[in-house]
mmCIF file of C-alpha atoms and ligand atoms in Angstrom:
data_model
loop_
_atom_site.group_PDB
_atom_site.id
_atom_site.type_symbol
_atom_site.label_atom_id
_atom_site.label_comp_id
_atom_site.label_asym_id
_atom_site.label_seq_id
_atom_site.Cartn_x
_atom_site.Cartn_y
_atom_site.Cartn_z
ATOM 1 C CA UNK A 1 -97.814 202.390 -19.895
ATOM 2 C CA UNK A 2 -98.251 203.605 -23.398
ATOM 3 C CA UNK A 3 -97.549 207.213 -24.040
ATOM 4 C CA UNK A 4 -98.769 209.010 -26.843
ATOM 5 C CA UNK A 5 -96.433 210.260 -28.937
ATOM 6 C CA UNK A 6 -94.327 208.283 -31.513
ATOM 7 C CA UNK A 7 -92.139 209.584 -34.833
ATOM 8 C CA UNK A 8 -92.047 209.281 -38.526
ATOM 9 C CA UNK A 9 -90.269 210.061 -41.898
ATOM 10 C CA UNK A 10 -91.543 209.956 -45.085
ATOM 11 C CA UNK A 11 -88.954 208.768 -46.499
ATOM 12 C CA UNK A 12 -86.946 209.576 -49.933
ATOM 13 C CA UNK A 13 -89.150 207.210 -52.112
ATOM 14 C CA UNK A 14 -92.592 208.781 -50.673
ATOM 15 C CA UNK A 15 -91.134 212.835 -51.187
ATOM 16 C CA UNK A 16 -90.057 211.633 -54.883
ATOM 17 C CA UNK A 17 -93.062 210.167 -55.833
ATOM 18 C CA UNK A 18 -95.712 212.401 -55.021
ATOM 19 C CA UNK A 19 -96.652 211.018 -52.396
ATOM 20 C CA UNK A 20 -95.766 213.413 -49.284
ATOM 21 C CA UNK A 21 -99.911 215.398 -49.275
ATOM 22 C CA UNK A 22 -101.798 212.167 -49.160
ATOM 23 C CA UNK A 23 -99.757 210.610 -46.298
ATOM 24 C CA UNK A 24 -99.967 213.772 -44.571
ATOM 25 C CA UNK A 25 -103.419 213.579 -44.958
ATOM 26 C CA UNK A 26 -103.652 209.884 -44.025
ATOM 27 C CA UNK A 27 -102.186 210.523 -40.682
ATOM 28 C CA UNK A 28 -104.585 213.319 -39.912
ATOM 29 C CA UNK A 29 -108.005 211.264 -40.855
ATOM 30 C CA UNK A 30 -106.395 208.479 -38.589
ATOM 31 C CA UNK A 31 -106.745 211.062 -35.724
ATOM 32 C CA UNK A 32 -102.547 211.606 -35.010
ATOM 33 C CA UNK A 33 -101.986 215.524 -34.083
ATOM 34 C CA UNK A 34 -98.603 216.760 -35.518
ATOM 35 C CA UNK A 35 -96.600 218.422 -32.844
ATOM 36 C CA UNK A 36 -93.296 218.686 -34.745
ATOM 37 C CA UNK A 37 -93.197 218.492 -38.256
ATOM 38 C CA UNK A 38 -89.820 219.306 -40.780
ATOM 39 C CA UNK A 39 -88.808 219.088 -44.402
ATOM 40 C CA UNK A 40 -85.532 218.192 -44.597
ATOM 41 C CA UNK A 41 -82.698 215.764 -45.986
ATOM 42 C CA UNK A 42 -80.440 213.386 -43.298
ATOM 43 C CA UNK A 43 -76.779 213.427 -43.454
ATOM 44 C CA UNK A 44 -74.952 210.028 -44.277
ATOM 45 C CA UNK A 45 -74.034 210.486 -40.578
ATOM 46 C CA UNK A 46 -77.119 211.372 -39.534
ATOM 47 C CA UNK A 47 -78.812 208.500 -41.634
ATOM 48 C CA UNK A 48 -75.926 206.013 -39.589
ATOM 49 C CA UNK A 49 -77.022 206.786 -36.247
ATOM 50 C CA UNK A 50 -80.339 206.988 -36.717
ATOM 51 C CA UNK A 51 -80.289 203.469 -37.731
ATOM 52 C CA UNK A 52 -77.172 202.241 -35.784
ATOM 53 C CA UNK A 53 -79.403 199.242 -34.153
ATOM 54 C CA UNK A 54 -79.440 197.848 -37.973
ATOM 55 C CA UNK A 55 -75.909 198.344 -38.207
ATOM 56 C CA UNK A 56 -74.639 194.411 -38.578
ATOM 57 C CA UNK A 57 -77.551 193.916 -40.846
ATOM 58 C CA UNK A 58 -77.026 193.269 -44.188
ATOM 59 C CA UNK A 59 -79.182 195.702 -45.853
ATOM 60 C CA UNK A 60 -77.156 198.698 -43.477
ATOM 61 C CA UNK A 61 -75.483 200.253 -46.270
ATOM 62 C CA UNK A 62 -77.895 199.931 -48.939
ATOM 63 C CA UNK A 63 -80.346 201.466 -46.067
ATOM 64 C CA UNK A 64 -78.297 204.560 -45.242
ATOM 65 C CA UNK A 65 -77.348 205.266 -48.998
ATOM 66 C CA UNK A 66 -81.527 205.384 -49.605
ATOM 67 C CA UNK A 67 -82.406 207.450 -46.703
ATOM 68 C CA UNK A 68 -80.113 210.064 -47.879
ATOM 69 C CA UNK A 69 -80.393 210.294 -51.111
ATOM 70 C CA UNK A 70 -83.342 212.930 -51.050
ATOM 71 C CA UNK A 71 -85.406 215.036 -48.672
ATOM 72 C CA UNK A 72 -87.419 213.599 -46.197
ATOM 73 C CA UNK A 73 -90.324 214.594 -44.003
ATOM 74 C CA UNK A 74 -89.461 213.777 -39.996
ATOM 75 C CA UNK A 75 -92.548 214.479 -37.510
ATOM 76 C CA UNK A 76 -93.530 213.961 -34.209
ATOM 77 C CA UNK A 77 -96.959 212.399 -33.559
ATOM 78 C CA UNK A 78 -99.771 212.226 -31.148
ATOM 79 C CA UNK A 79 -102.453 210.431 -30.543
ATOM 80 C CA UNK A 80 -103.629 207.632 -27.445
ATOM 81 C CA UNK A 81 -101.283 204.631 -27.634
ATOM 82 C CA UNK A 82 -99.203 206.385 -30.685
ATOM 83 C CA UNK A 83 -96.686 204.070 -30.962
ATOM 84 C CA UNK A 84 -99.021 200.908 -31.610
ATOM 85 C CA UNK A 85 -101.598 203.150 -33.587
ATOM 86 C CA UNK A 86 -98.827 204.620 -35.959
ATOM 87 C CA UNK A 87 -97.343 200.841 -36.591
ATOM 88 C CA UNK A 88 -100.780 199.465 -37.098
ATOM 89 C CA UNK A 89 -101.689 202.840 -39.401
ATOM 90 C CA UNK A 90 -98.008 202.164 -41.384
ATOM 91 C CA UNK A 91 -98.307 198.169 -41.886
ATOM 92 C CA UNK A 92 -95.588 195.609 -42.190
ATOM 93 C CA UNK A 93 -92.257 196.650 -43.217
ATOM 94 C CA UNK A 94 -92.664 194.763 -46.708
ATOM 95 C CA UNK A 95 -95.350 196.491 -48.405
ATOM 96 C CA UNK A 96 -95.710 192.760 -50.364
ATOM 97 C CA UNK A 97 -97.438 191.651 -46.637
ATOM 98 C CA UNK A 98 -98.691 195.129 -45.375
ATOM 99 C CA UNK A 99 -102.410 195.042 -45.217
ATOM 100 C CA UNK A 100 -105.207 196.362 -47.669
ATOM 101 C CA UNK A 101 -105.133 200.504 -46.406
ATOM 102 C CA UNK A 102 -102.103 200.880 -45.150
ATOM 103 C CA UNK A 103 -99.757 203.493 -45.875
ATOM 104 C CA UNK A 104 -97.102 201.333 -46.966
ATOM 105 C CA UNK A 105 -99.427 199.108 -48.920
ATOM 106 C CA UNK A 106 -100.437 202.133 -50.331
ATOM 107 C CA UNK A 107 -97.551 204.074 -51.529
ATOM 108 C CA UNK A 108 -94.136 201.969 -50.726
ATOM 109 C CA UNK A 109 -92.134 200.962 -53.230
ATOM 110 C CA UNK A 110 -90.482 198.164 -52.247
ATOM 111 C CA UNK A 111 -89.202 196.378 -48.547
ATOM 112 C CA UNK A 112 -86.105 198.837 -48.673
ATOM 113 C CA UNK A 113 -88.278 201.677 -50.173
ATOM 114 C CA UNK A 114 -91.151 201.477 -47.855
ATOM 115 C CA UNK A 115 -92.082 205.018 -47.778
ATOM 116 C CA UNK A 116 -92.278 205.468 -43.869
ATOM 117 C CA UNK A 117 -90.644 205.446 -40.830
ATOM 118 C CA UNK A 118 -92.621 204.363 -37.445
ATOM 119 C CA UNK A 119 -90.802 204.272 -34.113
ATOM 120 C CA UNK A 120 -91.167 200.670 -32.425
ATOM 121 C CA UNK A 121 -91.778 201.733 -29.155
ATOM 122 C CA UNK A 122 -92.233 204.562 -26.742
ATOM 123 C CA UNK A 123 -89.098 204.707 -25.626
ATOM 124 C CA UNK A 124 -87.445 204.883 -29.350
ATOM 125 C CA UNK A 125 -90.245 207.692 -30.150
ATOM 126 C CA UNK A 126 -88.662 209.668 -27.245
ATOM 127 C CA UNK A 127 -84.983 209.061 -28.749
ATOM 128 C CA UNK A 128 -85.884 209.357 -32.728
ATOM 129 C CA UNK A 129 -88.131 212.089 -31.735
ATOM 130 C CA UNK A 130 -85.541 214.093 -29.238
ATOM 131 C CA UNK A 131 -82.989 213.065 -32.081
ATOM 132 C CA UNK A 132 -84.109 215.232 -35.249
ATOM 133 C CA UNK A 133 -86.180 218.378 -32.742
ATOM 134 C CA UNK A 134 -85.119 220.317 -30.232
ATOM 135 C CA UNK A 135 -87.772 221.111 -27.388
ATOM 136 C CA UNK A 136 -88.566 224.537 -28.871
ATOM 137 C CA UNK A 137 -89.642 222.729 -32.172
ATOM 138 C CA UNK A 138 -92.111 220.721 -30.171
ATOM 139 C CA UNK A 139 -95.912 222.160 -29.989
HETATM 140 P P1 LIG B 1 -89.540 198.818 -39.727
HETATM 141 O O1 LIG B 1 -89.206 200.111 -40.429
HETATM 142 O O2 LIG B 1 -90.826 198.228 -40.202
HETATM 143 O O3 LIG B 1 -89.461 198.921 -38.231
HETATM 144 P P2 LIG B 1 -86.967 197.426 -39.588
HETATM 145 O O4 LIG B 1 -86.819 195.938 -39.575
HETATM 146 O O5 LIG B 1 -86.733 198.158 -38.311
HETATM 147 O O6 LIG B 1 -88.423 197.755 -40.190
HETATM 148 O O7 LIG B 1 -85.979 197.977 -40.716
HETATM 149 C C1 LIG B 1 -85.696 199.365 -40.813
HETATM 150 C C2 LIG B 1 -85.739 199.754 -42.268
HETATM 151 O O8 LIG B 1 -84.702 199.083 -42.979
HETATM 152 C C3 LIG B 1 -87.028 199.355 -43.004
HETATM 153 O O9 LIG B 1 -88.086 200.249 -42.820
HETATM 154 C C4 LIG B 1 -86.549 199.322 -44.459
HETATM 155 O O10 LIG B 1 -86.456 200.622 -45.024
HETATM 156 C C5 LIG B 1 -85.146 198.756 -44.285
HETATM 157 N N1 LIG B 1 -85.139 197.284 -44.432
HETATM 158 C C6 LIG B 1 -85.633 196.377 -43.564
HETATM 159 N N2 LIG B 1 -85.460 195.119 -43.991
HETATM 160 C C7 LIG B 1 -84.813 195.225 -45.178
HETATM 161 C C8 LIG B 1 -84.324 194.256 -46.138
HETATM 162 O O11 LIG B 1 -84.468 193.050 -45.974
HETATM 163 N N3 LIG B 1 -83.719 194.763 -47.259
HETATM 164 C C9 LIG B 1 -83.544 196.109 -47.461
HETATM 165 N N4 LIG B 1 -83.981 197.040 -46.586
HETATM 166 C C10 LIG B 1 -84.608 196.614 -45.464
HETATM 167 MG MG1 LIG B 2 -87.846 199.269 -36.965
#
C-alpha cells in the first residue's frame, strides 16, 4: 500500500535561478505538508551514493558534478499517495516532455538540470528520506 511520504531536492539549477520560493510554494498549493525541510549543499560523496543506482549510466559523472556544484534544498513530504502525487506534481524527467504546470516544465533547465528531485517509490522515499535526516529532524 501507498504510504504518504516521499522526498525532494531542489536542485543546484532551481537554488541558482531564483527559483527555490515559488517551488516551495508550488508544493504547498498542491496540498504536500513539509515534515523535514534543509538548505544545504551534497558532498561529491554524498552526491555518489545518493545516486549509486545511476552509477553505470552514462550521464553518472556529469550528474554528480551538477548536484554538487551549489546548495540544494532536500525535504521530506506528505501528503495521501506522496510518492505518485509528488511524481505526477514534478513531471517527466525531460522538462522538453513534462506537461503544461509542472514544476519541471516550469522552472528546469534542461534533462540534466531538471530542477527537482522526486523519490520513485515508497520504499526509496524511506531510504533518500532516512538518508539526508535523522529522526529528530522529522516533524
Ligand atoms: P528522475 O529524476 O525523473 O527519476 P532518473 O532517470 O532517475 O530521472 O535520473 C536521475 C537524474 O539524472 C535526473 O533527474 C537528471 O537530473 C539526471 N539525468 C537523467 N537522464 C539524464 C540524461 O540523459 N542526461 C543527463 N542527465 C540525466
Ligand atoms: Mg529516478
Amino acid at each position: 500500500m501507498a504510504t504518504n511520504r516521499t522526498f525532494t531536492m531542489i536542485k543546484p539549477d532551481a537554488v541558482q535561478n531564483g527559483h527555490m520560493g515559488n517551488i516551495i510554494n508550488d508544493i504547498l498549493k498542491a496540498g504536500f505538508s513539509i515534515r523535514a525541510m534543509k538548505y544545504t549543499k551534497l558532498s561529491t560523496d554524498q552526491a555518489k551514493e545518493f545516486y549509486a543506482v545511476h552509477a553505470e549510466r552514462p550521464f553518472y559523472g556529469e550528474l554528480v558534478e551538477y548536484m554538487t556544484s551549489g546548495t540544494i534544498v532536500a525535504a521530506i513530504l506528505e501528503k495521501e499517495n506522496a510518492v505518485q502525487s509528488f511524481r505526477d506534481l514534478i513531471g517527466s524527467t525531460d522538462p522538453a516532455e513534462a506537461a503544461e504546470g509542472t514544476i519541471r516544465k516550469n522552472y528546469a533547465e534542461s534533462k540534466a538540470k531538471n530542477a527537482v528531485h522526486g523519490s520513485d517509490s515508497d520504499e526509496n522515499a524511506a531510504i533518500e528520506g532516512a538518508f539526508h535526516f535523522s529522526p529528530e529532524e522529522i516533524h
